[in-house]
GROMACS .gro file of C-alpha atoms in nm:
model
  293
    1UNK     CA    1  -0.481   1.006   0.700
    2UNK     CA    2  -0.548   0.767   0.982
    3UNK     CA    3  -0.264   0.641   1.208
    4UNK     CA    4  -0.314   0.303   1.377
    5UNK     CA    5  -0.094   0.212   1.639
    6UNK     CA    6  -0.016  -0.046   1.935
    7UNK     CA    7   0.029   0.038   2.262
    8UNK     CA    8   0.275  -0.172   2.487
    9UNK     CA    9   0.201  -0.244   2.834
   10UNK     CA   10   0.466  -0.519   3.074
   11UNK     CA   11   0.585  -0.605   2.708
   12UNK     CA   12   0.265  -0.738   2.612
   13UNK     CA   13  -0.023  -0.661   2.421
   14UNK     CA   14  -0.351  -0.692   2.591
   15UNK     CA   15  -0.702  -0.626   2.414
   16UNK     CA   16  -0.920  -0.344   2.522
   17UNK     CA   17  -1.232  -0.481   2.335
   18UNK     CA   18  -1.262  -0.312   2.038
   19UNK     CA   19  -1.264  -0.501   1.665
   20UNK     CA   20  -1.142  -0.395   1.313
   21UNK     CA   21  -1.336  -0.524   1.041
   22UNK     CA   22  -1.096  -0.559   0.768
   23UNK     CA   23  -1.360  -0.555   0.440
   24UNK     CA   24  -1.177  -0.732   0.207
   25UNK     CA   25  -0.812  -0.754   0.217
   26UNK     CA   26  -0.844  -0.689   0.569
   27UNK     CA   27  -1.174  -0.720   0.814
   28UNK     CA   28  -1.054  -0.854   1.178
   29UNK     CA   29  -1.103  -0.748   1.500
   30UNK     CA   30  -0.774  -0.634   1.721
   31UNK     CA   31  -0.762  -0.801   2.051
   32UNK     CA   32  -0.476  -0.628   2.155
   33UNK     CA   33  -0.480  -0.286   2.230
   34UNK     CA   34  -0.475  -0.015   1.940
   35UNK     CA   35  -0.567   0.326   1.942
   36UNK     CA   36  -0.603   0.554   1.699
   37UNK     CA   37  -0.451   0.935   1.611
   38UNK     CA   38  -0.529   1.117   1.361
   39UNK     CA   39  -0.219   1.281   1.172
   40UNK     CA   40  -0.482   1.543   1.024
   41UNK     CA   41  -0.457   1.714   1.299
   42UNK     CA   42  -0.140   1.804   1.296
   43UNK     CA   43  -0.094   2.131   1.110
   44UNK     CA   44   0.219   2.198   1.104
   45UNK     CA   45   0.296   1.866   1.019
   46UNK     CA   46   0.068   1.847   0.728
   47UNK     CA   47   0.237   2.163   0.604
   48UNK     CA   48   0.605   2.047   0.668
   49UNK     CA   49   0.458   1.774   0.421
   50UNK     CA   50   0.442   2.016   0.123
   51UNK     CA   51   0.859   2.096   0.167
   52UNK     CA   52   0.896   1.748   0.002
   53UNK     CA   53   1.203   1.525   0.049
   54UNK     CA   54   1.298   1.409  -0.317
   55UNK     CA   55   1.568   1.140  -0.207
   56UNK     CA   56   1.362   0.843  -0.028
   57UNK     CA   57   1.478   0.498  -0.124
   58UNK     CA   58   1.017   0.448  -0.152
   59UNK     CA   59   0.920   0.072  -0.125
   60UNK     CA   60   0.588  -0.011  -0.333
   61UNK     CA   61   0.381  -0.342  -0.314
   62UNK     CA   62   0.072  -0.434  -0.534
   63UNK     CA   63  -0.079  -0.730  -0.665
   64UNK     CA   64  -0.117  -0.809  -0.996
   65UNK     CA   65  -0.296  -1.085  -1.153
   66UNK     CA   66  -0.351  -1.135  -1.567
   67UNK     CA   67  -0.333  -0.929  -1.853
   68UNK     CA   68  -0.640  -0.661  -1.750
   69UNK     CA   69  -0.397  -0.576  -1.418
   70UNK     CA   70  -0.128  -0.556  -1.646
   71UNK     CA   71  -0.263  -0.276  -1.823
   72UNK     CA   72  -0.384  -0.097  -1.482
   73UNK     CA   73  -0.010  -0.107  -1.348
   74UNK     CA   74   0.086   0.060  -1.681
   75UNK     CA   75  -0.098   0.345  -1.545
   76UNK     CA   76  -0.001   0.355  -1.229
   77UNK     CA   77   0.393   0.346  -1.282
   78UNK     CA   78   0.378   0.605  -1.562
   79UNK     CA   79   0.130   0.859  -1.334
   80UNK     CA   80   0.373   0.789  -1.051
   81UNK     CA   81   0.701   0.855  -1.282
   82UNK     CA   82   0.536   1.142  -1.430
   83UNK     CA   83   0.474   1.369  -1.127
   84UNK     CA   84   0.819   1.288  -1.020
   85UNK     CA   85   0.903   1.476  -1.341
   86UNK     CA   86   1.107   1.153  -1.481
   87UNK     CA   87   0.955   1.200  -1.820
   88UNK     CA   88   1.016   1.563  -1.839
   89UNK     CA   89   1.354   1.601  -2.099
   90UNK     CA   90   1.456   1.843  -2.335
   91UNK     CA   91   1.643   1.684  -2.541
   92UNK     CA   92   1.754   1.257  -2.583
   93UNK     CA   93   2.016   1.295  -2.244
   94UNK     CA   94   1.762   1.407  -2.034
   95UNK     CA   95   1.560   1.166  -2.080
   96UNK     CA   96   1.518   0.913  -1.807
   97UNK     CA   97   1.359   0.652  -1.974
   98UNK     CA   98   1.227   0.476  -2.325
   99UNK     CA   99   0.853   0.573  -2.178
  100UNK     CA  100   0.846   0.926  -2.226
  101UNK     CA  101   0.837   1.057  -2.623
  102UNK     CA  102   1.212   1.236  -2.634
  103UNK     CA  103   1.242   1.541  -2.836
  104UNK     CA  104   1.499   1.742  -2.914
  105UNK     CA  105   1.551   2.119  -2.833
  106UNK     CA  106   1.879   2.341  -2.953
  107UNK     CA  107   2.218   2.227  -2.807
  108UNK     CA  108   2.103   2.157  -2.451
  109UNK     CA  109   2.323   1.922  -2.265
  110UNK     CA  110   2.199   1.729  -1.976
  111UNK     CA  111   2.362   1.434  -1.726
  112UNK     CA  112   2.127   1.163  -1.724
  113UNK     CA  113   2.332   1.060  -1.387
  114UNK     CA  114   2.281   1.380  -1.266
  115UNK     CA  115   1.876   1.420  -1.284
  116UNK     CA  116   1.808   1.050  -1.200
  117UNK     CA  117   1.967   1.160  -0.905
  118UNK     CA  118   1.727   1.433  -0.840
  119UNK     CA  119   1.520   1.111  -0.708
  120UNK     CA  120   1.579   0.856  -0.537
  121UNK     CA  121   1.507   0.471  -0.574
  122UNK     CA  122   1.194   0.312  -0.611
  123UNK     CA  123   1.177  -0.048  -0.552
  124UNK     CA  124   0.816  -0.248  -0.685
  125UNK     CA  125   0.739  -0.523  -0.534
  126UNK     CA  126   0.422  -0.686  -0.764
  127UNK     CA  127   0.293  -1.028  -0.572
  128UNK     CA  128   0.176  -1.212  -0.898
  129UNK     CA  129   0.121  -1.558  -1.027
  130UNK     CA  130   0.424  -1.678  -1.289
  131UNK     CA  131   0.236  -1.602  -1.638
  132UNK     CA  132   0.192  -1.221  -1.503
  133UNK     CA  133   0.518  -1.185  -1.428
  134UNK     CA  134   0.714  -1.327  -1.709
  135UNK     CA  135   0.500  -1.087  -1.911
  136UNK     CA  136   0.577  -0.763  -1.744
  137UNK     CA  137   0.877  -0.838  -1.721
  138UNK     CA  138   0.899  -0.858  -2.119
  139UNK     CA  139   0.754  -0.523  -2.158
  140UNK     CA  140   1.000  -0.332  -1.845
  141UNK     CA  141   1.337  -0.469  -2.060
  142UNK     CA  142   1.230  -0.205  -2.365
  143UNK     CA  143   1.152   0.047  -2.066
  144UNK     CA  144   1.516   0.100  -1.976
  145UNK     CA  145   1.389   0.293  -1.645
  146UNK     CA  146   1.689   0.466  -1.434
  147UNK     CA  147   1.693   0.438  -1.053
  148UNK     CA  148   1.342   0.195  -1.061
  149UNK     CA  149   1.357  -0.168  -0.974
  150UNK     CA  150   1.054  -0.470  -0.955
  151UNK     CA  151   1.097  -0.754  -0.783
  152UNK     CA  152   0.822  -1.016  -0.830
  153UNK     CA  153   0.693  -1.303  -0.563
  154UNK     CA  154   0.444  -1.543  -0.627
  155UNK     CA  155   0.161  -1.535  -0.413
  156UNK     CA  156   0.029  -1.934  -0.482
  157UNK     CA  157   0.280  -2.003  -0.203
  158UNK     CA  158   0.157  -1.776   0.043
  159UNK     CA  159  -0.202  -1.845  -0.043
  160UNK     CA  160  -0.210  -2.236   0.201
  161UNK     CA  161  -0.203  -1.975   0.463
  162UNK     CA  162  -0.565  -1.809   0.438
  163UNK     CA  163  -0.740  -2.126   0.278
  164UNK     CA  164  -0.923  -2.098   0.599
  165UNK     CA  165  -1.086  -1.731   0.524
  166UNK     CA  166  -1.406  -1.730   0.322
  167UNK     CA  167  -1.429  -1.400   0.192
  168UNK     CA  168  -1.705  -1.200  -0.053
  169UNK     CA  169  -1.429  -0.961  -0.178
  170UNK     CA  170  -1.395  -0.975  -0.611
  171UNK     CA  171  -1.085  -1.102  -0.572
  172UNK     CA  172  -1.144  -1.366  -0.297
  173UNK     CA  173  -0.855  -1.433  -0.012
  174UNK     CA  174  -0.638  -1.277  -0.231
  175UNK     CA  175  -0.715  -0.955  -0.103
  176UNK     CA  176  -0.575  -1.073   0.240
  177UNK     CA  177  -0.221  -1.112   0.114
  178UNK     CA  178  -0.136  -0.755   0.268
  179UNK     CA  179  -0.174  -0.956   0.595
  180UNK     CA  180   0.131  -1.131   0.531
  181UNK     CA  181   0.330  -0.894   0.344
  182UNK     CA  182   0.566  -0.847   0.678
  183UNK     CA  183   0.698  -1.245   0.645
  184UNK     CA  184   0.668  -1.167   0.213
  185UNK     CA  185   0.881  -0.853   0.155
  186UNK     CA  186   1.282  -0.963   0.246
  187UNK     CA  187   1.354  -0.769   0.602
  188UNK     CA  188   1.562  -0.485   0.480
  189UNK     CA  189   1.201  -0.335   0.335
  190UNK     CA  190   1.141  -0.183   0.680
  191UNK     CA  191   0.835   0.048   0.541
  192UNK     CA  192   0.605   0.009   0.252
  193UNK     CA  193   0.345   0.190   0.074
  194UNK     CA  194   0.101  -0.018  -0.031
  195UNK     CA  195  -0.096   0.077  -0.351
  196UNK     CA  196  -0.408  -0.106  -0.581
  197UNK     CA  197  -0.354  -0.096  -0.920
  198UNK     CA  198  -0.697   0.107  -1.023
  199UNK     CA  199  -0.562   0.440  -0.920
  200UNK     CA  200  -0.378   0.738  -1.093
  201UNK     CA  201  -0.171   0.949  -0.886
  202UNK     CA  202  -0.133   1.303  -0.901
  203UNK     CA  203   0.160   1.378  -0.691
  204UNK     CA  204   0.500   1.314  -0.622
  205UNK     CA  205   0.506   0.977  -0.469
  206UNK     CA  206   0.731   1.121  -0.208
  207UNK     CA  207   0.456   1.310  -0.009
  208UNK     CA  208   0.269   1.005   0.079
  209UNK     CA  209   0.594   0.862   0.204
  210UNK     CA  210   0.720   1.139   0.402
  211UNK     CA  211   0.441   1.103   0.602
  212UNK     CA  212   0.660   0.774   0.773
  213UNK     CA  213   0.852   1.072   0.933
  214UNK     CA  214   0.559   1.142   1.150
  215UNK     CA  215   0.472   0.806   1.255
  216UNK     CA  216   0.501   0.783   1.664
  217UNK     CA  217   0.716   0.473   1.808
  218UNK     CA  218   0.412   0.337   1.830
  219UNK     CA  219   0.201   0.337   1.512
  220UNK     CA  220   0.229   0.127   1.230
  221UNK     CA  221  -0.033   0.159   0.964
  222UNK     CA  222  -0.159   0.475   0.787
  223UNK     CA  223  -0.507   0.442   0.623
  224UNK     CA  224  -0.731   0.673   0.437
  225UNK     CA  225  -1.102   0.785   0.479
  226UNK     CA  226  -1.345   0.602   0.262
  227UNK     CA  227  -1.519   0.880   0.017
  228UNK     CA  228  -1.722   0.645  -0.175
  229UNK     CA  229  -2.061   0.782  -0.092
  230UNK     CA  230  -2.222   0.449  -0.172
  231UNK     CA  231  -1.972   0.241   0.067
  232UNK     CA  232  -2.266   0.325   0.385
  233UNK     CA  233  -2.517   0.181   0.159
  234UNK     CA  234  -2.339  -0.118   0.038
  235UNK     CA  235  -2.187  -0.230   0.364
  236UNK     CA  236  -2.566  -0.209   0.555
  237UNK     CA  237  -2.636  -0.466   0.264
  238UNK     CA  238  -2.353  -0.721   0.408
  239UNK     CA  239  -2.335  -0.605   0.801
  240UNK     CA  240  -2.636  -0.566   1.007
  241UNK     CA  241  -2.706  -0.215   1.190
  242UNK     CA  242  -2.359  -0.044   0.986
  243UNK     CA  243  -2.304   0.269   1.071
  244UNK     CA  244  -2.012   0.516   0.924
  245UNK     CA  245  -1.780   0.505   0.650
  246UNK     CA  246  -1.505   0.309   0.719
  247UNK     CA  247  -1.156   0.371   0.539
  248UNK     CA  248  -0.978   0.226   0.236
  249UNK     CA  249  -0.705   0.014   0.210
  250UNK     CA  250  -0.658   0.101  -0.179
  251UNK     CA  251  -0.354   0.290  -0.011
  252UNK     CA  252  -0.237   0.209   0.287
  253UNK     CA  253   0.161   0.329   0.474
  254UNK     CA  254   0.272  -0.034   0.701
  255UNK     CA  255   0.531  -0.001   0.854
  256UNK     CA  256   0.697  -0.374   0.831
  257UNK     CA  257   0.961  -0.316   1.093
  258UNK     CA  258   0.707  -0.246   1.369
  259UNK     CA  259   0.472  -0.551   1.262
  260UNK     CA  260   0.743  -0.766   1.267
  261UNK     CA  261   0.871  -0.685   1.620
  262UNK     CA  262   0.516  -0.777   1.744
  263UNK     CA  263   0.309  -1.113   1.706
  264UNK     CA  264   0.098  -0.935   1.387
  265UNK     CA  265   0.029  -1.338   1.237
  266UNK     CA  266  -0.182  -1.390   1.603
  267UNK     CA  267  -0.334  -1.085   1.632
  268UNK     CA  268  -0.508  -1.061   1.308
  269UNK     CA  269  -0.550  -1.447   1.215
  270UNK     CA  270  -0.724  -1.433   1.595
  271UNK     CA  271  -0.953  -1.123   1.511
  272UNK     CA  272  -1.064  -1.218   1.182
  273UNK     CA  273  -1.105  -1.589   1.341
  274UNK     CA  274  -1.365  -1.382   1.519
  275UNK     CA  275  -1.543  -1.249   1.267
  276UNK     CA  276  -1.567  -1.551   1.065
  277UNK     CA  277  -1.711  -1.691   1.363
  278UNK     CA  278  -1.943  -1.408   1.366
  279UNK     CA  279  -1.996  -1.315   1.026
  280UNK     CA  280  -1.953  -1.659   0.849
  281UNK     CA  281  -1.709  -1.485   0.592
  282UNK     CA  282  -1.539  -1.138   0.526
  283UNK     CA  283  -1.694  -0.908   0.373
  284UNK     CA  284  -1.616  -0.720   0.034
  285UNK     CA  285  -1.463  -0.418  -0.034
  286UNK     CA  286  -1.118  -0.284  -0.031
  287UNK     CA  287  -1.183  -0.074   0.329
  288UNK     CA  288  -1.112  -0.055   0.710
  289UNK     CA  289  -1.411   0.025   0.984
  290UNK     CA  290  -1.297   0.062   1.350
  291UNK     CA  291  -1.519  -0.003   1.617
  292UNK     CA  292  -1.406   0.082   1.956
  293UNK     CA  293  -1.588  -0.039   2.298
   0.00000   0.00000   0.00000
């Protein structure tokens, strides 16, 4: 996992001539200074990671647009419930919610208190136009999920704020709406995991967030390698003389508490100012190349 993080100088945040293309939801270029560590290396952190801490109050954010990404998120909550054993019950009181098939075995008795327990909350937050979300909701009343919340915002308000960006990605400035998800989420969200909707996990969710722990004072967003062995190819196509793979933003650790102490809204609306000056428009993809000078 990549660790990006600001460095402060004299309380201020000076660039050291480097750019982030943010392909996508985000393509910019930092003028203030960020440098980069790589949490890979750290072995014994990487194997404190598998001693996993069950009772994180986790913070999720995706967007969600129409009945197609309704069926995607379907996926993605039941995967994530899944491998934090949620569904697993042995008889009607053990299980934690209406999604999982309940059977029952002998005599067995079981708190349902007690095992939600064994986990702690997970809050959704789904940025989604009205139709969306009057329809999931629907569907999550018949769920009757224990220790899960969602809370919805609709991203049409936030959207006057990038008409400005031109961008090739599928789903246009949309994409960009992470950028602003530090002025979106209420305050108390201090950390977030960030996750697209076209992924299956298979892990407990509180891995990826225990990796906050190891976040310096000074980092603030944890990204991933791209492995898409066609990404190279496809990004020569839209940026002349491309060279590496990049990462992806598909998931993505922000920490909201750290962007909000610093001006985030200048630094990247300045950057990717840049590269629309450069580029003409951002280009597609769901990923994150560095270039440092």
């Amino acid at each position: 996992m990549k660790i990006l993080r600001l460095k402060k100088e004299s309380s201020n945040f000076k660039s050291k001539g480097f750019f982030i293309v943010f392909t996508g939801s985000i393509l910019t270029v930092l003028t203030y200074l960020l440098s980069v560590t790589l949490l890979s290396k750290d072995i014994k952190n990487t194997q404190n990671l598998q001693k996993v801490q069950k009772n994180n109050k986790i913070h999720i954010v995706s967007l969600i647009d129409g009945d197609n990404d309704l069926m995607y998120v379907d996926s993605v909550i039941k995967s994530l419930l899944y491998y934090q054993k949620r569904f697993h019950c042995r008889n009607n009181r053990c299980c934690l919610a209406d999604l999982c098939k309940r059977r029952v075995v002998g005599n067995l008795q079981c708190s349902p208190k007690k095992a939600s327990e064994a986990n702690g909350p997970i809050t959704f937050h789904f940025l989604a136009d009205k139709r969306t979300r009057l329809k999931f909701q629907r569907r999550e009343r018949s769920w009757n999920l224990i220790n899960v919340k969602f809370q919805f915002y609709e991203y049409q308000h936030y959207l006057n704020k990038l008409h400005w960006i031109t961008s090739k990605h599928s789903t246009d400035i949309r994409s960009c709406l992470k950028l602003l998800l530090p002025e979106i989420l209420p305050r108390y969200v201090r950390q977030v995991i960030v996750l697209d909707i076209f992924l299956l996990l298979n892990a407990d969710i509180n891995e990826l967030w225990n990796h906050f722990k190891y976040f310096k004072s000074t980092q603030i967003l944890g990204l991933t390698v791209e492995q898409n062995p066609n990404f190279e190819i496809v990004m020569r196509g839209l940026i002349k003389n491309w060279r590496g793979h990049g990462y992806n933003t598909g998931v993505m650790l922000m920490d909201l508490a750290k962007l909000r102490s610093v001006p985030w809204n200048h630094i990247w609306m300045s950057a990717a100012k840049y590269v629309m000056k450069t580029l003409g428009y951002l280009t597609g993809g769901e990923q994150v190349s560095c270039y440092f000078g």
